Amino acid sequence: MSSPVGASATEIRRLVASGEASCEEVARAHLDHVAATEPRVDALLAPLGERALERARALDDKLAGGTAPPPLAGVPLVVKDVLHIEGLPTTCGSRILEGYRPPYTATAVARLENAGAIVVGKANMDEFAMGSSTENSAFKPTRNPWDPARVPGGSSGGSAAAVAARMAPVALGSDTGGSIRQPAALCGVVGLKPTYGRVSRYGLVAFASSLDQVGPLARSVDDVALVANALCGHDPRDSTSAAEPAPDFSGALKAGPEGLRIGVPESFLAEGVETETLARFREALATLEGAGLRVVDVELPHLPHAIATYYLVATAEASSNLARYDGVRYGLRTPESGDLREMYGQTRDLGFGPEVKRRIVLGTFALSSGYYDAYYLRAQKVRTLIRRDFEKAFEACDVVATPTTPTPAFRLGEKTDDPLQMYLEDIFTVPANLAGIPGLSLPCGLVGGLPVGLQLLGRPFDEASLLRCGAAYQRLTDHHERTPPLT
Ligand code: GLN
């Protein structure tokens, strides 16, 4: 058997099901590759070698005993460290969770493990998923496998870099304002943010609960569909999880994209997309037209307000969600302090990094009694207008297309002193979270040797149309097959 490293999830499952490779061999090969590439990329916070090999052997035993191979049999998986795995540390990229070990596993992880996936590591991320570069991790920055002087994007930068570097064919991330799609674009992989409610948030550490979604990253749309099949569906343990039954996404890909209409918000694209990035986007549209899709212009008039709206709603919800880290219930507690109030204050000062503190202050301000109407309430109203913009656009088209980001990956340190510049990175991704709709990013070529992404947005619960377009695009192009330099 040649090395399974670099094989797709679909191919690994085939190797395991046919007996050409054991789950243990597949896991071992990937763990060796992690050890070889990790010093250059720093994608992981914790490799899980022992646990992975144990689980792989257990699955091999079951398969030898005649159990039918499950849909992700032996597929190596990297999990963003915002999702719980029972008994293992969840850091969320923060010092404040130091020593915390969750007593349960996130539904998203459990579903993939039940489908046969083998978790090989937990991925680095921006602290509490707040960021667009993974530089806000309390532990280390992750590097872009295409150029180690550049960021992988964020906040799921570890997940995206791991997939790009072939540490695993598949990873889980979370997306509150772009954190799956933006790093996927900057690392040259595919990322899906499902519809709000499509994937359970049980066991996902909350950032902004009305925006957060869990989703997969992989190198092909086929693999994303395969993982989405196992991932999506109702969970009684998450009250916001949708009752909507999930379709067979892999089956849906067979339909082809003919007849789908793609809407392009031309006037919004005028807002400062770097020239070459825009050129790759236009080429992608031309390819899709060649595949039988019709391109139409759509208006999304409130999108210029999306960033301001997002940074009010997301910080308001974060300030409330993060109140629970008080030194009593989870993780870190400051060693010496006079009274309870002082202990709360000192623990939070010690445990949270500067970006998390900035968001807590912003969010608390937006919710405070004198300013609630002017900021939080008004942001909620604009959020509704943005959702209606999409409803209207989806009368004229089936899928909305934009570039995923305005530029390719920037340099480490380039935006760390300028939070507003960092926030502008999210201009094309936050609207989907505000509207609750699904979004897919896929590699659409290189700019100066660095990948950029095509973003496709769909109607609520219509991930299938995005995947159909994406799969058709990948049949006609080879951008997703390019490998970054790994040594
Ligand atoms: N970059 C955005 C932020 O910093 C989005 C983060 C995310 O989706 N988790 O909030």
XYZ file of C-alpha atoms and ligand atoms in Angstrom:
497
model
C 0.000 0.000 0.000
C 1.287 3.494 -0.819
C 0.943 6.056 1.975
C -2.653 7.064 2.703
C -1.452 10.581 3.581
C -2.969 12.974 1.067
C -5.779 10.566 0.165
C -9.338 11.863 0.367
C -11.775 10.725 3.058
C -13.720 8.915 0.362
C -10.559 7.066 -0.732
C -9.502 6.210 2.829
C -12.890 4.744 3.569
C -12.572 2.637 0.409
C -9.089 1.428 1.405
C -10.355 0.436 4.851
C -13.584 -1.149 3.613
C -11.752 -3.242 1.009
C -9.130 -4.347 3.533
C -6.286 -2.701 1.597
C -5.380 -0.705 4.696
C -6.236 -1.014 8.372
C -7.518 1.934 10.378
C -4.376 1.622 12.498
C -2.086 1.916 9.455
C -4.000 4.959 8.243
C -3.872 6.606 11.676
C -0.170 5.830 12.145
C 0.757 7.252 8.737
C -1.110 10.463 9.508
C 0.370 10.765 13.005
C 3.871 10.378 11.522
C 3.037 13.053 8.970
C 1.750 15.321 11.764
C 5.051 14.883 13.604
C 6.982 15.780 10.436
C 4.946 18.837 9.386
C 3.830 20.291 12.713
C 7.134 22.092 13.461
C 6.583 24.149 10.299
C 2.854 24.772 10.673
C 1.928 24.727 14.398
C -1.635 23.750 13.561
C -2.356 21.651 16.643
C -2.596 22.292 20.371
C -2.664 18.604 21.196
C -1.882 15.616 18.983
C -3.875 12.643 20.240
C -1.625 9.780 19.137
C -2.341 7.159 21.793
C -6.075 7.694 21.803
C -6.176 7.673 17.979
C -4.285 4.390 17.692
C -6.407 2.750 20.378
C -9.620 3.777 18.635
C -8.276 2.729 15.238
C -7.383 -0.737 16.583
C -10.805 -1.073 18.202
C -12.477 -0.278 14.868
C -10.167 -2.726 13.050
C -11.250 -5.445 15.503
C -14.901 -4.682 14.890
C -14.463 -4.755 11.120
C -12.555 -8.052 11.379
C -15.509 -9.381 13.384
C -17.837 -8.684 10.458
C -19.259 -5.243 11.331
C -20.095 -3.293 8.166
C -17.644 -0.386 7.663
C -19.315 2.873 8.725
C -19.309 5.852 6.311
C -16.145 7.472 7.719
C -14.333 4.261 8.666
C -10.722 5.081 9.556
C -10.884 8.692 8.322
C -8.421 10.871 10.294
C -10.060 13.974 11.749
C -8.737 17.161 13.357
C -11.074 18.919 15.807
C -10.937 22.635 16.621
C -10.255 23.031 20.329
C -13.621 24.745 20.848
C -15.412 21.363 20.795
C -15.442 19.063 23.800
C -14.077 15.542 23.882
C -14.857 13.839 27.179
C -11.895 13.772 29.554
C -9.487 15.686 27.287
C -8.648 19.348 27.869
C -10.649 21.934 25.904
C -8.610 25.144 25.891
C -10.518 27.241 23.364
C -7.131 28.868 22.761
C -7.413 30.536 26.184
C -5.549 30.405 29.463
C -8.769 30.820 31.390
C -9.757 27.202 30.736
C -6.440 25.887 32.100
C -6.992 22.513 33.732
C -10.593 22.185 32.547
C -11.628 18.777 31.243
C -15.205 18.465 29.989
C -17.247 15.531 31.274
C -18.946 14.994 27.897
C -18.289 14.964 24.148
C -19.756 17.469 21.672
C -22.491 15.986 19.500
C -20.624 17.038 16.331
C -17.542 15.065 17.382
C -19.552 12.109 18.680
C -21.449 11.835 15.399
C -18.231 11.713 13.360
C -16.578 9.268 15.754
C -19.669 7.059 15.620
C -19.341 7.160 11.835
C -15.786 5.760 12.167
C -13.632 8.925 12.097
C -10.417 8.853 14.138
C -9.501 12.116 15.904
C -5.744 12.658 15.467
C -5.472 16.064 17.131
C -7.112 19.175 18.516
C -6.482 22.311 16.511
C -5.184 25.733 17.451
C -7.574 28.686 17.213
C -8.035 32.327 18.118
C -8.978 32.644 21.778
C -12.712 31.878 22.120
C -12.874 31.943 18.301
C -12.415 35.717 18.273
C -10.154 36.620 15.393
C -9.302 36.193 11.741
C -5.674 35.065 11.906
C -5.190 32.555 14.787
C -2.732 35.083 16.243
C -5.119 35.561 19.188
C -4.384 32.045 20.444
C -2.949 32.275 23.966
C -0.474 29.537 23.051
C 1.076 30.152 19.621
C 0.255 31.461 16.159
C -0.398 28.907 13.424
C 1.411 29.375 10.110
C -0.034 29.191 6.641
C 1.318 26.014 4.963
C 1.612 27.971 1.685
C 3.931 30.524 3.289
C 4.997 30.200 6.932
C 5.445 33.986 7.190
C 1.697 34.396 6.667
C -1.417 33.731 8.739
C -3.687 30.773 8.009
C -6.773 32.909 8.697
C -8.966 32.344 11.689
C -10.426 31.565 13.972
C -10.327 27.930 12.741
C -6.792 28.510 11.412
C -5.420 25.324 12.968
C -8.139 23.212 11.354
C -7.621 24.760 7.909
C -3.816 24.585 8.081
C -3.982 20.939 9.216
C -6.125 19.964 6.231
C -3.953 21.966 3.807
C -0.834 20.298 5.242
C -2.423 16.818 4.849
C -2.401 16.110 8.603
C -5.943 14.810 8.097
C -8.328 14.864 5.124
C -11.054 16.380 7.280
C -11.352 18.833 10.164
C -14.106 20.394 12.226
C -14.275 24.146 12.732
C -16.789 26.668 13.997
C -18.050 29.755 12.188
C -19.564 32.776 13.943
C -18.621 35.384 11.347
C -16.482 33.477 8.865
C -14.189 31.317 10.952
C -14.581 28.235 8.754
C -14.799 29.913 5.344
C -12.071 32.552 5.708
C -9.269 30.190 6.879
C -10.427 27.613 4.306
C -9.987 30.273 1.607
C -6.583 31.427 2.854
C -5.263 27.847 3.164
C -6.674 26.591 -0.153
C -9.225 24.113 1.224
C -13.012 23.773 1.216
C -15.079 24.924 4.208
C -18.811 24.725 4.850
C -20.770 26.806 7.336
C -24.118 25.057 7.478
C -27.456 26.797 8.078
C -27.925 27.983 11.664
C -29.477 25.035 13.505
C -28.319 22.398 11.012
C -25.505 21.079 13.238
C -25.800 20.665 16.990
C -23.967 23.205 19.141
C -24.050 20.865 22.146
C -20.478 20.722 23.448
C -19.341 23.721 21.383
C -17.984 26.462 23.666
C -20.292 29.431 23.031
C -18.983 32.665 21.510
C -22.144 34.310 20.081
C -24.955 31.812 20.393
C -27.252 33.219 17.699
C -24.426 33.119 15.122
C -22.256 30.075 16.003
C -22.316 27.011 13.740
C -20.090 23.934 13.550
C -18.966 22.738 10.120
C -16.451 20.663 8.154
C -13.256 21.530 6.262
C -11.770 19.199 3.660
C -9.948 19.375 0.349
C -12.877 18.460 -1.879
C -16.595 19.183 -1.975
C -17.175 15.412 -2.186
C -15.473 14.949 1.192
C -17.350 17.886 2.710
C -20.625 16.281 1.596
C -19.583 12.917 3.039
C -18.822 14.495 6.415
C -21.936 16.699 6.343
C -24.041 13.550 6.007
C -22.730 12.294 9.343
C -22.672 15.727 10.995
C -26.056 17.297 10.265
C -29.357 16.564 11.907
C -31.532 17.282 14.905
C -30.132 16.982 18.422
C -32.543 17.099 21.364
C -29.659 18.387 23.515
C -29.463 21.674 21.572
C -32.738 23.604 21.754
C -31.792 25.672 18.674
C -31.068 22.582 16.603
C -33.488 22.388 13.665
C -36.047 19.626 13.244
C -35.507 19.818 9.456
C -34.320 16.393 8.244
C -30.900 16.464 6.529
C -30.815 15.193 2.953
C -28.191 12.825 1.534
C -25.644 15.480 0.497
C -23.381 13.041 -1.360
C -26.362 11.819 -3.341
C -27.387 15.414 -4.126
C -24.041 16.049 -5.860
C -24.937 13.617 -8.602
C -27.693 15.977 -9.791
C -25.270 18.494 -11.380
C -25.793 22.253 -11.211
C -27.529 22.901 -14.552
C -30.261 25.495 -14.337
C -29.158 26.993 -11.000
C -28.943 30.779 -11.055
C -25.989 32.525 -9.424
C -26.561 36.026 -8.057
C -23.603 38.398 -7.866
C -23.952 41.540 -5.698
C -21.937 43.678 -8.129
C -22.298 46.987 -6.306
C -21.061 45.420 -3.059
C -17.967 43.985 -4.758
C -16.910 47.504 -5.624
C -16.069 47.852 -1.889
C -12.365 47.237 -2.191
C -11.475 43.720 -3.281
C -7.828 43.394 -4.247
C -7.542 43.281 -8.091
C -6.077 39.803 -8.532
C -8.453 38.296 -5.956
C -11.340 39.806 -7.900
C -9.869 38.413 -11.135
C -9.848 34.853 -9.690
C -13.482 35.374 -8.653
C -14.483 36.471 -12.177
C -12.696 33.452 -13.683
C -14.620 31.186 -11.287
C -17.917 32.751 -12.389
C -16.978 32.166 -16.027
C -16.241 28.502 -15.234
C -19.624 28.132 -13.530
C -21.357 29.729 -16.498
C -19.596 27.182 -18.688
C -21.054 24.459 -16.446
C -24.578 25.571 -17.282
C -25.301 28.094 -14.551
C -26.812 31.468 -15.238
C -25.193 34.535 -13.632
C -27.469 37.434 -12.629
C -26.866 40.708 -10.768
C -28.519 41.007 -7.347
C -28.845 43.873 -4.870
C -28.055 43.361 -1.192
C -28.371 47.007 -0.132
C -27.728 46.585 3.601
C -24.514 44.563 3.312
C -22.263 47.604 3.833
C -23.637 47.660 7.427
C -22.902 43.978 8.071
C -19.542 44.451 9.828
C -20.845 47.096 12.239
C -23.934 44.997 12.948
C -21.915 41.840 13.492
C -19.435 43.476 15.858
C -22.322 44.714 18.028
C -24.377 41.510 18.078
C -21.366 39.185 18.427
C -19.701 41.192 21.205
C -22.983 41.627 23.098
C -23.582 37.879 23.095
C -19.937 37.175 23.900
C -19.955 39.484 26.916
C -22.873 37.503 28.285
C -21.510 34.046 27.378
C -18.078 34.754 28.824
C -19.447 35.924 32.183
C -19.335 32.284 33.297
C -15.512 32.246 33.458
C -15.293 33.554 36.977
C -12.571 31.407 38.529
C -15.160 29.325 40.375
C -16.741 27.057 37.808
C -14.096 26.452 35.128
C -10.355 26.238 34.808
C -8.074 28.979 36.007
C -8.284 30.757 39.371
C -5.849 33.424 40.502
C -3.756 32.045 43.390
C -4.049 34.986 45.799
C -6.789 37.527 46.220
C -8.509 39.241 49.117
C -12.201 38.672 48.540
C -14.546 37.135 45.988
C -14.899 40.231 43.796
C -11.159 40.652 43.645
C -10.776 36.967 42.743
C -13.260 37.341 39.850
C -11.473 40.414 38.533
C -7.952 39.087 38.872
C -8.829 35.704 37.364
C -10.426 37.318 34.333
C -7.563 39.768 33.966
C -5.038 36.933 34.072
C -7.014 34.438 32.002
C -8.308 36.486 29.054
C -6.154 37.937 26.269
C -6.456 41.497 24.909
C -8.899 40.764 22.059
C -11.306 38.874 24.323
C -11.190 41.732 26.835
C -11.859 44.245 24.044
C -14.938 42.272 22.966
C -16.264 41.935 26.518
C -15.937 45.688 27.037
C -17.554 46.496 23.664
C -20.396 44.045 24.243
C -21.060 45.184 27.787
C -21.186 48.767 26.584
C -23.600 47.925 23.740
C -25.936 46.224 26.230
C -25.705 48.824 29.000
C -28.979 50.565 29.866
C -28.136 53.982 28.433
C -26.872 52.605 25.114
C -28.940 49.469 24.509
C -31.418 51.157 22.149
C -28.761 53.040 20.234
C -26.487 50.047 19.655
C -27.780 46.573 20.424
C -31.416 47.138 19.496
C -30.526 49.018 16.330
C -28.067 46.279 15.338
C -30.847 43.699 15.728
C -33.035 45.748 13.384
C -30.299 46.000 10.768
C -29.756 42.258 11.134
C -33.385 41.761 10.100
C -32.885 44.025 7.079
C -29.857 41.977 6.022
C -31.847 38.752 6.329
C -34.618 40.296 4.188
C -32.058 41.398 1.580
C -31.114 37.753 1.133
C -34.751 36.596 1.045
C -35.355 39.062 -1.746
C -32.161 38.102 -3.607
C -33.109 34.424 -3.444
C -36.265 35.208 -5.422
C -34.010 36.044 -8.373
C -31.259 33.444 -7.858
C -30.517 30.147 -6.102
C -26.986 30.870 -4.927
C -25.193 34.157 -4.159
C -21.479 34.296 -5.040
C -18.746 36.592 -3.690
C -15.027 36.278 -3.049
C -14.553 34.749 0.435
C -12.018 37.403 1.457
C -10.893 40.739 0.000
C -7.215 39.628 -0.200
C -5.048 36.506 0.097
C -3.348 35.640 3.429
C -1.624 38.588 5.092
C 1.654 38.475 7.019
C 1.884 37.424 10.648
C 1.816 40.590 12.725
C 0.543 42.745 9.858
C -2.857 43.512 11.411
C -2.387 42.701 15.095
C -2.125 46.355 16.117
C -5.138 47.413 14.091
C -8.324 45.627 15.175
C -10.482 47.523 12.669
C -8.352 46.306 9.747
C -8.652 42.785 11.144
C -12.458 43.130 11.415
C -12.696 44.280 7.774
C -11.300 40.887 6.773
C -14.816 39.528 7.538
C -16.716 41.763 5.130
C -17.913 38.928 2.860
C -18.398 36.263 5.511
C -20.396 37.871 8.368
C -23.605 38.454 6.341
C -24.313 34.691 6.198
C -24.128 34.367 9.993
C -26.367 37.398 10.519
C -28.912 35.919 8.087
C -28.490 32.339 9.370
C -27.900 31.004 5.858
C -25.353 28.400 4.685
C -22.024 29.346 3.086
C -19.356 27.356 1.264
C -15.828 28.494 0.427
C -13.766 26.687 -2.174
C -10.308 27.296 -3.636
C -10.514 29.268 -6.902
C -6.860 29.845 -7.730
C -3.727 31.592 -6.538
C -2.719 35.218 -6.106
C 1.046 35.607 -5.880
C 1.341 31.922 -4.991
C -1.322 32.149 -2.245
C -4.793 30.602 -2.413
C -8.017 32.608 -2.493
C -11.597 31.412 -2.185
C -14.923 31.555 -3.970
C -17.827 31.890 -1.545
C -21.285 30.530 -2.335
C -24.264 31.413 -0.113
C -27.633 29.648 -0.195
C -31.175 29.658 1.082
C -31.710 28.333 4.612
C -31.254 24.534 4.643
C -30.182 24.483 0.991
C -26.570 23.419 1.510
C -27.219 20.910 -1.280
C -27.302 23.615 -4.003
C -23.992 25.033 -2.749
C -22.414 21.593 -2.785
C -23.813 20.849 -6.258
C -22.244 24.053 -7.634
C -19.022 23.411 -5.752
C -18.695 19.826 -6.955
C -19.344 20.881 -10.562
C -16.688 23.595 -10.204
C -14.169 21.101 -8.849
C -14.834 18.691 -11.697
C -13.828 21.481 -14.114
C -10.837 22.890 -12.195
C -7.840 21.569 -10.286
C -7.258 24.392 -7.775
C -8.196 22.072 -4.895
C -5.585 19.516 -5.961
C -2.638 21.871 -5.529
C -0.416 21.015 -2.586
C 1.468 23.616 -0.529
C 5.208 23.042 -0.061
C 5.320 20.752 2.980
C 9.013 20.617 3.818
N -13.290 36.953 12.495
C -14.577 37.035 13.125
C -14.413 37.502 14.542
O -13.333 37.795 14.896
C -15.293 35.727 13.054
C -14.880 34.764 14.074
C -15.635 33.479 14.009
O -16.337 33.199 13.017
N -15.556 32.720 15.084
O -15.337 37.606 15.283
